[in-house]
């Protein structure tokens, strides 16, 4: 039997897919929100003068970066309940996975950006009497943050795509939604194509917004 | 005002300072000269505790900076530093650079800090640059902002580490002019510089540091006209007076 492409299927499935895309956005934004907090925390810990603090941060970063996100998700959602008899709601688990995973990468982004700021800045801050924390807050961090933006934008796009892996724990995000449609109508070609197009639209929009933000930041401060 | 006694500083196995003694009285201008790598910057950085002294005593305004109970952030505002490469905060306007210290360290309100900041910028001849960003300024202007930033803390002393060495020759004068003005007003200053003219004209005492110790400590007239010390003679022979 010959394959015939039916564009109408795409059009029909779009409303449902967009509902899934909405969850995808929630997962991404929620996950990255907490991921940034984790990343900032562990990134700065990696720069701590204290050896144990650095080691703890290093352990987190290495462990997360050294294991597949799919394994992390399945461990959290299926593995941990075996031990604790309690399963998180899938959406919550999804946000945690994105947060913990992106946090490890963001930690490295934060560390690199902070390290890239000239030591003279720290010295100047200290020599006008600011303590180490104030110097970080008023002088190092604002400069480092600007340098973080491009890699953070990149991480945003990566994390958004990574949410598709969460279909495995039953989060009804975009790909899972597509999967469910295919289970009913068997139009895998059209439906997954539609999914891909929606992902592409989202990632390209993020890239566009980031370009604008970066440009504005460049004009405002130097 | 500043009292350095038997200061030693090693980097790893290399002993850079081997018993430095310097006394700086209130209102005095002390110029430090010496060959490259002789430890001039290290002395200043130890006073500011940007380097941890290996041993010895440093008193700033009678506070022992090695004493754990001394509030080092406070001491740093009393003897603040002006750097060779300015180290202005590039993400802040000129005025914000100057007001940050008074606001965050001295706890001054924004209005008061800005008022003081503006008057200090006027004093260093940059009244019209308050809302510019550092990289819109020339090197000489940057260094004058850095001096205003230091003055905003109302310090008891200012440490200058080669403040004109990173400047194009035609911009050196404007910075030295501001520093001379400060000296006239009675600011206590410790200045590491290669500007021998400035030393001759402004310094109360000139110190020659070499091989990790203060080899010569004299008023400028004697220092320059009668350099008995052979290594100083050699050094002065190499720099343009
Ligand atoms: N953080 C550091 N680690 C290791 N060695 C250092 C460090 N800082 C300075 N030194 C060494 O200490 C010596 C003195 O350095 P310092 O910067 O005080 O010299 P200086 O007299 O200021 O020289 P210059 O005229 O070139 O500025 C140099 O040999 C330098 O290489
Ligand atoms: Mg030096």
Tab-separated table of C-alpha atoms and ligand atoms in Angstrom:
chain	number	residue	atom	x	y	z
A	1	UNK	CA	0.000	0.000	0.000
A	2	UNK	CA	1.270	3.434	-0.940
A	3	UNK	CA	1.978	6.120	1.595
A	4	UNK	CA	-0.054	9.218	1.141
A	5	UNK	CA	0.670	12.348	3.064
A	6	UNK	CA	-2.382	13.875	4.708
A	7	UNK	CA	-1.727	17.457	5.782
A	8	UNK	CA	-5.214	17.622	7.250
A	9	UNK	CA	-4.064	15.292	10.044
A	10	UNK	CA	-1.485	17.829	11.081
A	11	UNK	CA	-4.055	20.590	11.198
A	12	UNK	CA	-6.444	18.414	13.189
A	13	UNK	CA	-3.884	17.405	15.778
A	14	UNK	CA	-2.490	20.878	16.321
A	15	UNK	CA	-4.907	22.028	19.057
A	16	UNK	CA	-4.144	18.969	21.187
A	17	UNK	CA	-0.427	19.207	20.514
A	18	UNK	CA	-0.413	22.827	21.592
A	19	UNK	CA	-1.851	21.756	24.930
A	20	UNK	CA	1.132	19.430	25.253
A	21	UNK	CA	3.441	22.234	24.199
A	22	UNK	CA	2.036	24.316	27.010
A	23	UNK	CA	3.189	21.687	29.502
A	24	UNK	CA	6.532	21.579	27.753
A	25	UNK	CA	6.902	25.296	28.372
A	26	UNK	CA	5.894	24.956	32.026
A	27	UNK	CA	8.417	22.178	32.527
A	28	UNK	CA	11.151	24.165	30.830
A	29	UNK	CA	10.512	27.441	32.599
A	30	UNK	CA	9.884	25.853	35.997
A	31	UNK	CA	12.839	23.528	35.634
A	32	UNK	CA	15.197	26.276	34.538
A	33	UNK	CA	14.019	28.619	37.267
A	34	UNK	CA	15.106	26.153	39.923
A	35	UNK	CA	17.961	24.988	37.735
A	36	UNK	CA	19.393	28.494	37.738
A	37	UNK	CA	19.174	28.690	41.516
A	38	UNK	CA	20.925	25.320	41.805
A	39	UNK	CA	23.455	26.316	39.170
A	40	UNK	CA	24.285	29.625	40.838
A	41	UNK	CA	24.623	27.913	44.201
A	42	UNK	CA	26.802	25.031	43.054
A	43	UNK	CA	28.740	27.171	40.594
A	44	UNK	CA	29.759	29.526	43.395
A	45	UNK	CA	30.435	26.592	45.713
A	46	UNK	CA	32.863	25.304	43.096
A	47	UNK	CA	34.810	28.550	43.608
A	48	UNK	CA	34.748	28.372	47.388
A	49	UNK	CA	38.066	28.512	49.246
A	50	UNK	CA	36.837	25.564	51.296
A	51	UNK	CA	37.870	22.157	49.996
A	52	UNK	CA	34.809	20.168	51.190
A	53	UNK	CA	32.414	22.739	49.749
A	54	UNK	CA	34.168	22.526	46.389
A	55	UNK	CA	34.070	18.734	46.535
A	56	UNK	CA	30.338	18.616	47.242
A	57	UNK	CA	29.650	20.874	44.272
A	58	UNK	CA	32.010	18.838	42.116
A	59	UNK	CA	30.273	15.609	43.103
A	60	UNK	CA	26.864	16.957	42.118
A	61	UNK	CA	28.081	18.350	38.812
A	62	UNK	CA	30.042	15.247	37.820
A	63	UNK	CA	27.269	12.842	38.798
A	64	UNK	CA	24.564	14.649	36.881
A	65	UNK	CA	26.672	15.355	33.832
A	66	UNK	CA	28.003	11.825	33.824
A	67	UNK	CA	24.641	10.064	33.688
A	68	UNK	CA	21.873	10.194	31.060
A	69	UNK	CA	18.880	12.312	31.929
A	70	UNK	CA	16.633	9.420	31.009
A	71	UNK	CA	18.262	7.312	33.712
A	72	UNK	CA	17.896	10.147	36.230
A	73	UNK	CA	14.200	10.486	35.396
A	74	UNK	CA	13.483	6.775	35.639
A	75	UNK	CA	15.437	6.481	38.863
A	76	UNK	CA	13.568	9.370	40.464
A	77	UNK	CA	10.136	8.346	39.232
A	78	UNK	CA	10.295	4.561	39.309
A	79	UNK	CA	13.344	3.773	41.400
A	80	UNK	CA	13.012	5.951	44.474
A	81	UNK	CA	9.375	4.989	45.166
A	82	UNK	CA	10.604	1.389	45.608
A	83	UNK	CA	12.713	2.580	48.505
A	84	UNK	CA	10.429	5.189	49.992
A	85	UNK	CA	6.986	3.977	48.971
A	86	UNK	CA	6.039	7.395	47.726
A	87	UNK	CA	5.820	8.634	44.179
A	88	UNK	CA	5.928	12.287	43.241
A	89	UNK	CA	3.332	13.595	40.800
A	90	UNK	CA	4.804	13.221	37.308
A	91	UNK	CA	4.800	16.939	36.619
A	92	UNK	CA	6.684	17.676	39.853
A	93	UNK	CA	9.182	14.936	39.104
A	94	UNK	CA	9.579	16.403	35.631
A	95	UNK	CA	10.391	19.863	36.929
A	96	UNK	CA	12.846	18.393	39.428
A	97	UNK	CA	14.632	16.441	36.727
A	98	UNK	CA	14.969	19.457	34.461
A	99	UNK	CA	16.109	21.578	37.404
A	100	UNK	CA	18.667	19.134	38.731
A	101	UNK	CA	19.957	18.353	35.264
A	102	UNK	CA	20.215	21.898	33.943
A	103	UNK	CA	21.556	22.981	37.350
A	104	UNK	CA	24.695	20.939	36.824
A	105	UNK	CA	25.373	22.517	33.451
A	106	UNK	CA	24.433	25.986	34.654
A	107	UNK	CA	26.838	25.559	37.584
A	108	UNK	CA	29.671	25.237	35.096
A	109	UNK	CA	28.378	28.254	33.163
A	110	UNK	CA	28.285	30.285	36.377
A	111	UNK	CA	31.719	29.144	37.489
A	112	UNK	CA	33.260	29.962	34.134
A	113	UNK	CA	31.645	33.384	33.931
A	114	UNK	CA	32.649	34.381	37.442
A	115	UNK	CA	36.197	33.148	36.876
A	116	UNK	CA	36.432	35.134	33.679
A	117	UNK	CA	36.064	38.429	35.540
A	118	UNK	CA	39.452	40.077	36.037
A	119	UNK	CA	40.828	39.635	39.574
A	120	UNK	CA	41.429	43.388	39.623
A	121	UNK	CA	37.681	43.809	40.006
A	122	UNK	CA	37.629	41.761	43.181
A	123	UNK	CA	40.653	43.661	44.472
A	124	UNK	CA	39.138	47.036	43.700
A	125	UNK	CA	35.936	46.033	45.460
A	126	UNK	CA	37.815	44.843	48.498
A	127	UNK	CA	40.051	47.891	48.599
A	128	UNK	CA	37.058	50.234	48.853
A	129	UNK	CA	36.000	48.236	51.891
A	130	UNK	CA	33.341	45.927	50.491
A	131	UNK	CA	33.399	42.468	52.020
A	132	UNK	CA	33.706	39.376	49.837
A	133	UNK	CA	29.949	38.883	49.603
A	134	UNK	CA	29.228	42.508	48.714
A	135	UNK	CA	31.975	42.458	46.115
A	136	UNK	CA	30.400	39.386	44.575
A	137	UNK	CA	26.950	40.898	44.640
A	138	UNK	CA	27.633	44.395	43.379
A	139	UNK	CA	30.720	43.957	41.244
A	140	UNK	CA	31.494	40.423	40.113
A	141	UNK	CA	28.019	38.954	39.677
A	142	UNK	CA	26.501	41.694	37.503
A	143	UNK	CA	29.458	41.495	35.139
A	144	UNK	CA	29.517	37.719	35.172
A	145	UNK	CA	25.771	37.530	34.589
A	146	UNK	CA	26.126	39.322	31.274
A	147	UNK	CA	28.657	36.759	30.171
A	148	UNK	CA	26.332	33.957	31.259
A	149	UNK	CA	23.514	35.019	28.979
A	150	UNK	CA	24.599	33.380	25.729
A	151	UNK	CA	25.393	29.985	27.310
A	152	UNK	CA	22.238	30.217	29.446
A	153	UNK	CA	20.215	30.779	26.314
A	154	UNK	CA	21.815	27.726	24.839
A	155	UNK	CA	20.926	25.754	27.960
A	156	UNK	CA	17.346	27.004	27.688
A	157	UNK	CA	17.081	25.437	24.255
A	158	UNK	CA	18.738	22.208	25.366
A	159	UNK	CA	16.446	21.874	28.370
A	160	UNK	CA	13.382	22.559	26.290
A	161	UNK	CA	14.301	19.710	23.976
A	162	UNK	CA	15.200	17.520	26.956
A	163	UNK	CA	11.657	17.776	28.320
A	164	UNK	CA	10.622	15.371	25.569
A	165	UNK	CA	12.446	12.621	27.464
A	166	UNK	CA	9.966	13.098	30.278
A	167	UNK	CA	7.340	11.293	28.218
A	168	UNK	CA	8.867	8.171	29.734
A	169	UNK	CA	7.492	9.068	33.184
A	170	UNK	CA	4.089	9.920	31.751
A	171	UNK	CA	4.218	13.702	31.722
A	172	UNK	CA	1.736	14.821	29.096
A	173	UNK	CA	4.125	17.185	27.361
A	174	UNK	CA	4.342	17.709	23.627
A	175	UNK	CA	5.952	14.474	22.504
A	176	UNK	CA	3.817	12.346	24.839
A	177	UNK	CA	0.731	14.073	23.476
A	178	UNK	CA	1.856	13.305	19.955
A	179	UNK	CA	2.452	9.713	20.952
A	180	UNK	CA	-1.071	9.420	22.279
A	181	UNK	CA	-2.539	10.825	19.084
A	182	UNK	CA	-0.556	8.351	17.018
A	183	UNK	CA	-1.872	5.510	19.173
A	184	UNK	CA	-5.343	6.432	17.991
A	185	UNK	CA	-4.928	7.488	14.362
A	186	UNK	CA	-1.691	5.670	13.398
A	187	UNK	CA	-0.513	8.736	11.452
A	188	UNK	CA	3.019	8.723	12.857
A	189	UNK	CA	4.488	10.645	9.917
A	190	UNK	CA	2.180	13.630	10.153
A	191	UNK	CA	1.921	13.776	13.922
A	192	UNK	CA	5.633	13.521	14.712
A	193	UNK	CA	6.355	15.961	11.927
A	194	UNK	CA	3.942	18.361	13.598
A	195	UNK	CA	5.669	17.801	16.941
A	196	UNK	CA	9.019	18.568	15.378
A	197	UNK	CA	7.710	21.746	13.825
A	198	UNK	CA	6.303	22.935	17.135
A	199	UNK	CA	9.625	22.236	18.917
A	200	UNK	CA	11.438	24.096	16.183
A	201	UNK	CA	9.110	27.060	16.482
A	202	UNK	CA	9.722	27.227	20.219
A	203	UNK	CA	13.500	26.917	20.052
A	204	UNK	CA	13.755	29.476	17.289
A	205	UNK	CA	11.596	31.899	19.248
A	206	UNK	CA	13.861	31.535	22.276
A	207	UNK	CA	16.933	32.133	20.147
A	208	UNK	CA	15.323	35.268	18.738
A	209	UNK	CA	14.345	36.655	22.133
A	210	UNK	CA	17.835	35.997	23.465
A	211	UNK	CA	19.419	37.893	20.610
A	212	UNK	CA	17.283	40.885	21.456
A	213	UNK	CA	18.023	40.674	25.178
A	214	UNK	CA	21.752	40.381	24.603
A	215	UNK	CA	21.742	43.344	22.308
A	216	UNK	CA	19.872	45.450	24.815
A	217	UNK	CA	22.250	44.446	27.595
A	218	UNK	CA	25.164	45.502	25.479
A	219	UNK	CA	23.710	48.938	24.918
A	220	UNK	CA	22.695	49.538	28.522
A	221	UNK	CA	25.820	48.588	30.398
A	222	UNK	CA	29.344	47.864	29.449
B	1	UNK	CA	49.595	56.706	60.234
B	2	UNK	CA	51.078	53.636	58.570
B	3	UNK	CA	53.724	51.632	60.280
B	4	UNK	CA	55.377	48.627	58.698
B	5	UNK	CA	57.786	46.681	60.843
B	6	UNK	CA	59.968	43.830	59.724
B	7	UNK	CA	57.561	42.795	56.970
B	8	UNK	CA	58.345	39.520	55.271
B	9	UNK	CA	56.461	38.109	52.330
B	10	UNK	CA	57.167	34.921	50.416
B	11	UNK	CA	55.467	33.551	47.360
B	12	UNK	CA	56.046	29.841	47.702
B	13	UNK	CA	59.782	29.467	48.245
B	14	UNK	CA	60.644	32.914	46.897
B	15	UNK	CA	61.068	35.508	49.589
B	16	UNK	CA	60.125	38.807	47.977
B	17	UNK	CA	60.142	41.020	51.075
B	18	UNK	CA	62.869	40.396	53.635
B	19	UNK	CA	62.219	42.697	56.517
B	20	UNK	CA	60.714	45.921	55.242
B	21	UNK	CA	60.400	48.837	57.679
B	22	UNK	CA	58.447	51.923	56.696
B	23	UNK	CA	56.903	54.651	58.819
B	24	UNK	CA	54.482	57.057	57.230
B	25	UNK	CA	53.319	59.966	59.339
B	26	UNK	CA	50.000	61.705	59.013
B	27	UNK	CA	50.001	64.038	55.997
B	28	UNK	CA	53.257	62.691	54.645
B	29	UNK	CA	53.860	61.823	51.006
B	30	UNK	CA	56.182	58.869	50.647
B	31	UNK	CA	57.332	57.803	47.207
B	32	UNK	CA	58.652	54.301	46.687
B	33	UNK	CA	60.950	53.523	43.775
B	34	UNK	CA	62.919	50.456	42.857
B	35	UNK	CA	63.666	48.041	40.062
B	36	UNK	CA	60.915	45.948	38.515
B	37	UNK	CA	60.094	42.912	40.619
B	38	UNK	CA	61.667	44.365	43.753
B	39	UNK	CA	58.407	44.062	45.684
B	40	UNK	CA	57.006	47.607	45.609
B	41	UNK	CA	53.510	46.475	44.692
B	42	UNK	CA	53.717	43.698	47.218
B	43	UNK	CA	54.348	46.199	50.009
B	44	UNK	CA	51.248	48.207	49.062
B	45	UNK	CA	49.164	45.090	48.621
B	46	UNK	CA	50.195	43.888	52.056
B	47	UNK	CA	49.082	47.195	53.600
B	48	UNK	CA	45.700	46.637	51.927
B	49	UNK	CA	45.828	42.953	52.861
B	50	UNK	CA	45.287	41.964	49.272
B	51	UNK	CA	48.317	39.823	50.027
B	52	UNK	CA	48.660	38.050	53.341
B	53	UNK	CA	51.974	39.078	54.931
B	54	UNK	CA	54.135	36.106	55.870
B	55	UNK	CA	55.361	37.788	59.044
B	56	UNK	CA	55.891	41.189	60.555
B	57	UNK	CA	53.601	43.921	61.782
B	58	UNK	CA	51.549	46.450	59.858
B	59	UNK	CA	49.666	49.154	61.680
B	60	UNK	CA	47.227	51.342	59.807
B	61	UNK	CA	45.860	54.160	61.911
B	62	UNK	CA	47.015	52.111	64.910
B	63	UNK	CA	44.989	49.068	63.855
B	64	UNK	CA	47.056	45.920	63.564
B	65	UNK	CA	45.944	44.431	60.258
B	66	UNK	CA	47.315	41.001	61.207
B	67	UNK	CA	45.122	40.930	64.282
B	68	UNK	CA	42.117	38.703	63.651
B	69	UNK	CA	39.855	41.037	65.619
B	70	UNK	CA	40.622	44.015	63.372
B	71	UNK	CA	37.834	44.809	60.913
B	72	UNK	CA	39.904	44.601	57.754
B	73	UNK	CA	37.153	46.072	55.576
B	74	UNK	CA	37.219	49.193	57.720
B	75	UNK	CA	41.004	49.410	57.569
B	76	UNK	CA	40.878	49.125	53.779
B	77	UNK	CA	38.690	52.208	53.611
B	78	UNK	CA	41.170	54.129	55.756
B	79	UNK	CA	44.093	53.313	53.462
B	80	UNK	CA	42.516	52.596	50.118
B	81	UNK	CA	44.276	51.765	46.895
B	82	UNK	CA	44.545	53.273	43.430
B	83	UNK	CA	45.652	50.708	40.887
B	84	UNK	CA	47.860	50.850	37.838
B	85	UNK	CA	45.063	49.520	35.643
B	86	UNK	CA	42.368	51.643	37.305
B	87	UNK	CA	40.080	48.668	37.959
B	88	UNK	CA	36.974	50.779	37.545
B	89	UNK	CA	33.700	48.885	37.595
B	90	UNK	CA	32.781	48.723	33.907
B	91	UNK	CA	29.098	47.984	34.450
B	92	UNK	CA	28.554	51.139	36.481
B	93	UNK	CA	28.525	54.767	35.493
B	94	UNK	CA	31.319	57.008	36.668
B	95	UNK	CA	29.131	58.409	39.426
B	96	UNK	CA	28.054	54.937	40.538
B	97	UNK	CA	31.700	53.902	40.693
B	98	UNK	CA	32.341	56.759	43.077
B	99	UNK	CA	29.235	56.376	45.239
B	100	UNK	CA	29.321	52.608	45.714
B	101	UNK	CA	31.807	52.714	48.588
B	102	UNK	CA	30.136	55.508	50.555
B	103	UNK	CA	26.730	53.856	50.169
B	104	UNK	CA	27.569	50.221	50.833
B	105	UNK	CA	30.469	50.614	53.205
B	106	UNK	CA	29.837	53.902	54.951
B	107	UNK	CA	26.078	53.419	54.903
B	108	UNK	CA	25.495	56.817	53.366
B	109	UNK	CA	22.186	57.608	51.637
B	110	UNK	CA	22.082	57.846	47.863
B	111	UNK	CA	21.452	61.596	47.828
B	112	UNK	CA	24.350	62.413	50.114
B	113	UNK	CA	26.661	60.005	48.335
B	114	UNK	CA	25.816	61.503	44.962
B	115	UNK	CA	26.375	64.985	46.256
B	116	UNK	CA	29.815	64.054	47.530
B	117	UNK	CA	30.468	62.038	44.387
B	118	UNK	CA	29.651	64.963	42.121
B	119	UNK	CA	31.821	67.351	44.063
B	120	UNK	CA	34.734	64.901	43.940
B	121	UNK	CA	34.300	64.406	40.206
B	122	UNK	CA	34.397	68.167	39.849
B	123	UNK	CA	37.545	68.223	41.950
B	124	UNK	CA	39.307	65.815	39.589
B	125	UNK	CA	38.001	67.759	36.605
B	126	UNK	CA	35.328	65.326	35.446
B	127	UNK	CA	32.111	67.015	36.495
B	128	UNK	CA	30.560	66.418	33.081
B	129	UNK	CA	31.361	62.701	32.936
B	130	UNK	CA	29.227	61.470	35.814
B	131	UNK	CA	26.817	59.466	33.673
B	132	UNK	CA	29.417	58.059	31.302
B	133	UNK	CA	30.639	54.491	31.503
B	134	UNK	CA	34.334	53.845	32.154
B	135	UNK	CA	35.128	52.602	28.675
B	136	UNK	CA	33.977	55.901	27.253
B	137	UNK	CA	36.854	57.608	29.056
B	138	UNK	CA	40.535	58.043	28.290
B	139	UNK	CA	43.093	56.392	30.544
B	140	UNK	CA	43.852	59.632	32.338
B	141	UNK	CA	40.175	60.243	32.942
B	142	UNK	CA	39.732	56.702	34.218
B	143	UNK	CA	42.527	57.115	36.703
B	144	UNK	CA	41.066	60.383	37.908
B	145	UNK	CA	37.741	58.614	38.453
B	146	UNK	CA	39.612	55.957	40.418
B	147	UNK	CA	41.113	58.701	42.574
B	148	UNK	CA	37.662	60.216	43.115
B	149	UNK	CA	36.381	56.758	44.029
B	150	UNK	CA	39.126	56.460	46.624
B	151	UNK	CA	38.501	59.958	47.979
B	152	UNK	CA	34.788	59.258	48.331
B	153	UNK	CA	35.602	56.965	51.240
B	154	UNK	CA	37.209	59.912	52.997
B	155	UNK	CA	40.268	57.778	53.715
B	156	UNK	CA	43.095	58.724	56.024
B	157	UNK	CA	45.635	57.602	53.418
B	158	UNK	CA	45.735	56.570	49.780
B	159	UNK	CA	48.095	53.992	48.313
B	160	UNK	CA	48.998	54.519	44.667
B	161	UNK	CA	50.523	51.643	42.728
B	162	UNK	CA	52.094	53.074	39.594
B	163	UNK	CA	49.051	55.217	38.860
B	164	UNK	CA	50.458	56.610	35.626
B	165	UNK	CA	52.333	53.618	34.222
B	166	UNK	CA	49.447	52.429	32.052
B	167	UNK	CA	48.849	55.870	30.576
B	168	UNK	CA	49.870	57.380	27.295
B	169	UNK	CA	52.615	59.932	28.025
B	170	UNK	CA	50.411	62.908	27.223
B	171	UNK	CA	47.877	61.811	29.857
B	172	UNK	CA	50.329	61.382	32.722
B	173	UNK	CA	50.352	65.062	33.630
B	174	UNK	CA	46.645	65.394	34.359
B	175	UNK	CA	46.780	62.550	36.867
B	176	UNK	CA	49.931	63.805	38.564
B	177	UNK	CA	48.318	67.220	38.806
B	178	UNK	CA	45.413	65.771	40.801
B	179	UNK	CA	47.820	63.877	43.029
B	180	UNK	CA	49.859	67.013	43.683
B	181	UNK	CA	46.693	68.783	44.677
B	182	UNK	CA	45.921	66.023	47.184
B	183	UNK	CA	49.411	66.280	48.605
B	184	UNK	CA	49.016	70.005	49.063
B	185	UNK	CA	45.742	69.411	50.892
B	186	UNK	CA	47.568	67.190	53.355
B	187	UNK	CA	46.464	63.730	52.246
B	188	UNK	CA	48.728	60.965	53.480
B	189	UNK	CA	50.024	59.202	50.391
B	190	UNK	CA	52.229	56.252	49.592
B	191	UNK	CA	53.093	56.341	45.922
B	192	UNK	CA	54.903	53.718	43.902
B	193	UNK	CA	55.981	55.429	40.708
B	194	UNK	CA	58.653	55.843	38.097
B	195	UNK	CA	57.872	59.565	37.843
B	196	UNK	CA	61.025	60.975	39.400
B	197	UNK	CA	59.879	64.513	38.753
B	198	UNK	CA	56.839	63.921	40.921
B	199	UNK	CA	59.005	62.392	43.639
B	200	UNK	CA	61.372	65.368	43.631
B	201	UNK	CA	58.620	67.906	43.685
B	202	UNK	CA	56.001	66.381	45.968
B	203	UNK	CA	57.529	63.705	48.175
B	204	UNK	CA	58.511	64.281	51.769
B	205	UNK	CA	60.607	61.143	51.597
B	206	UNK	CA	61.717	58.831	48.844
B	207	UNK	CA	62.375	55.145	49.487
B	208	UNK	CA	64.468	52.852	47.372
B	209	UNK	CA	63.432	49.221	47.657
B	210	UNK	CA	65.749	46.544	46.335
B	211	UNK	CA	66.404	42.926	47.193
B	212	UNK	CA	63.398	42.864	49.484
B	213	UNK	CA	64.399	45.638	51.847
B	214	UNK	CA	64.272	49.429	52.009
B	215	UNK	CA	67.827	50.309	51.019
B	216	UNK	CA	67.487	54.086	51.116
B	217	UNK	CA	64.980	56.330	52.919
B	218	UNK	CA	65.719	60.028	52.479
B	219	UNK	CA	64.178	63.399	51.660
B	220	UNK	CA	64.080	63.865	47.881
B	221	UNK	CA	66.860	66.444	47.708
B	222	UNK	CA	69.415	64.151	49.273
B	223	UNK	CA	67.945	61.103	47.611
B	224	UNK	CA	68.497	62.441	44.131
B	225	UNK	CA	71.536	64.695	44.507
B	226	UNK	CA	73.607	62.442	46.648
B	227	UNK	CA	72.798	58.802	45.975
B	228	UNK	CA	75.564	57.071	47.876
B	229	UNK	CA	74.070	53.636	47.623
B	230	UNK	CA	75.693	51.953	44.604
B	231	UNK	CA	72.544	50.157	43.450
B	232	UNK	CA	70.515	53.341	43.753
B	233	UNK	CA	73.112	55.188	41.706
B	234	UNK	CA	72.824	52.484	39.116
B	235	UNK	CA	69.008	52.625	39.245
B	236	UNK	CA	68.841	56.400	38.939
B	237	UNK	CA	71.270	56.230	36.073
B	238	UNK	CA	68.849	54.040	34.170
B	239	UNK	CA	65.640	56.036	34.721
B	240	UNK	CA	65.187	59.460	33.226
B	241	UNK	CA	65.155	62.192	35.804
C	1	LIG	N1	50.840	36.347	43.422
C	1	LIG	C1	52.145	36.125	43.214
C	1	LIG	N2	52.607	34.867	43.135
C	1	LIG	C2	53.917	34.611	42.948
C	1	LIG	N3	54.840	35.558	42.789
C	1	LIG	C3	54.457	36.838	42.868
C	1	LIG	C4	53.090	37.184	43.071
C	1	LIG	N4	52.994	38.527	43.097
C	1	LIG	C5	54.245	38.989	42.914
C	1	LIG	N5	55.128	37.988	42.780
C	1	LIG	C6	56.578	38.127	42.589
C	1	LIG	O1	57.057	38.949	43.599
C	1	LIG	C7	58.064	39.813	43.103
C	1	LIG	C8	57.745	41.232	43.459
C	1	LIG	O2	56.577	41.605	42.757
C	1	LIG	P1	55.996	43.062	42.798
C	1	LIG	O3	54.822	43.083	41.908
C	1	LIG	O4	55.777	43.472	44.192
C	1	LIG	O5	57.173	43.919	42.181
C	1	LIG	P2	57.206	45.430	41.800
C	1	LIG	O6	58.351	46.032	42.520
C	1	LIG	O7	55.881	46.034	42.008
C	1	LIG	O8	57.552	45.375	40.260
C	1	LIG	P3	57.015	46.252	39.055
C	1	LIG	O9	57.837	47.501	39.037
C	1	LIG	O10	57.293	45.407	37.870
C	1	LIG	O11	55.568	46.495	39.284
C	1	LIG	C9	58.153	39.557	41.612
C	1	LIG	O12	59.279	38.734	41.388
C	1	LIG	C10	56.896	38.817	41.292
C	1	LIG	O13	57.131	37.899	40.251
C	2	LIG	MG1	54.320	46.726	40.750
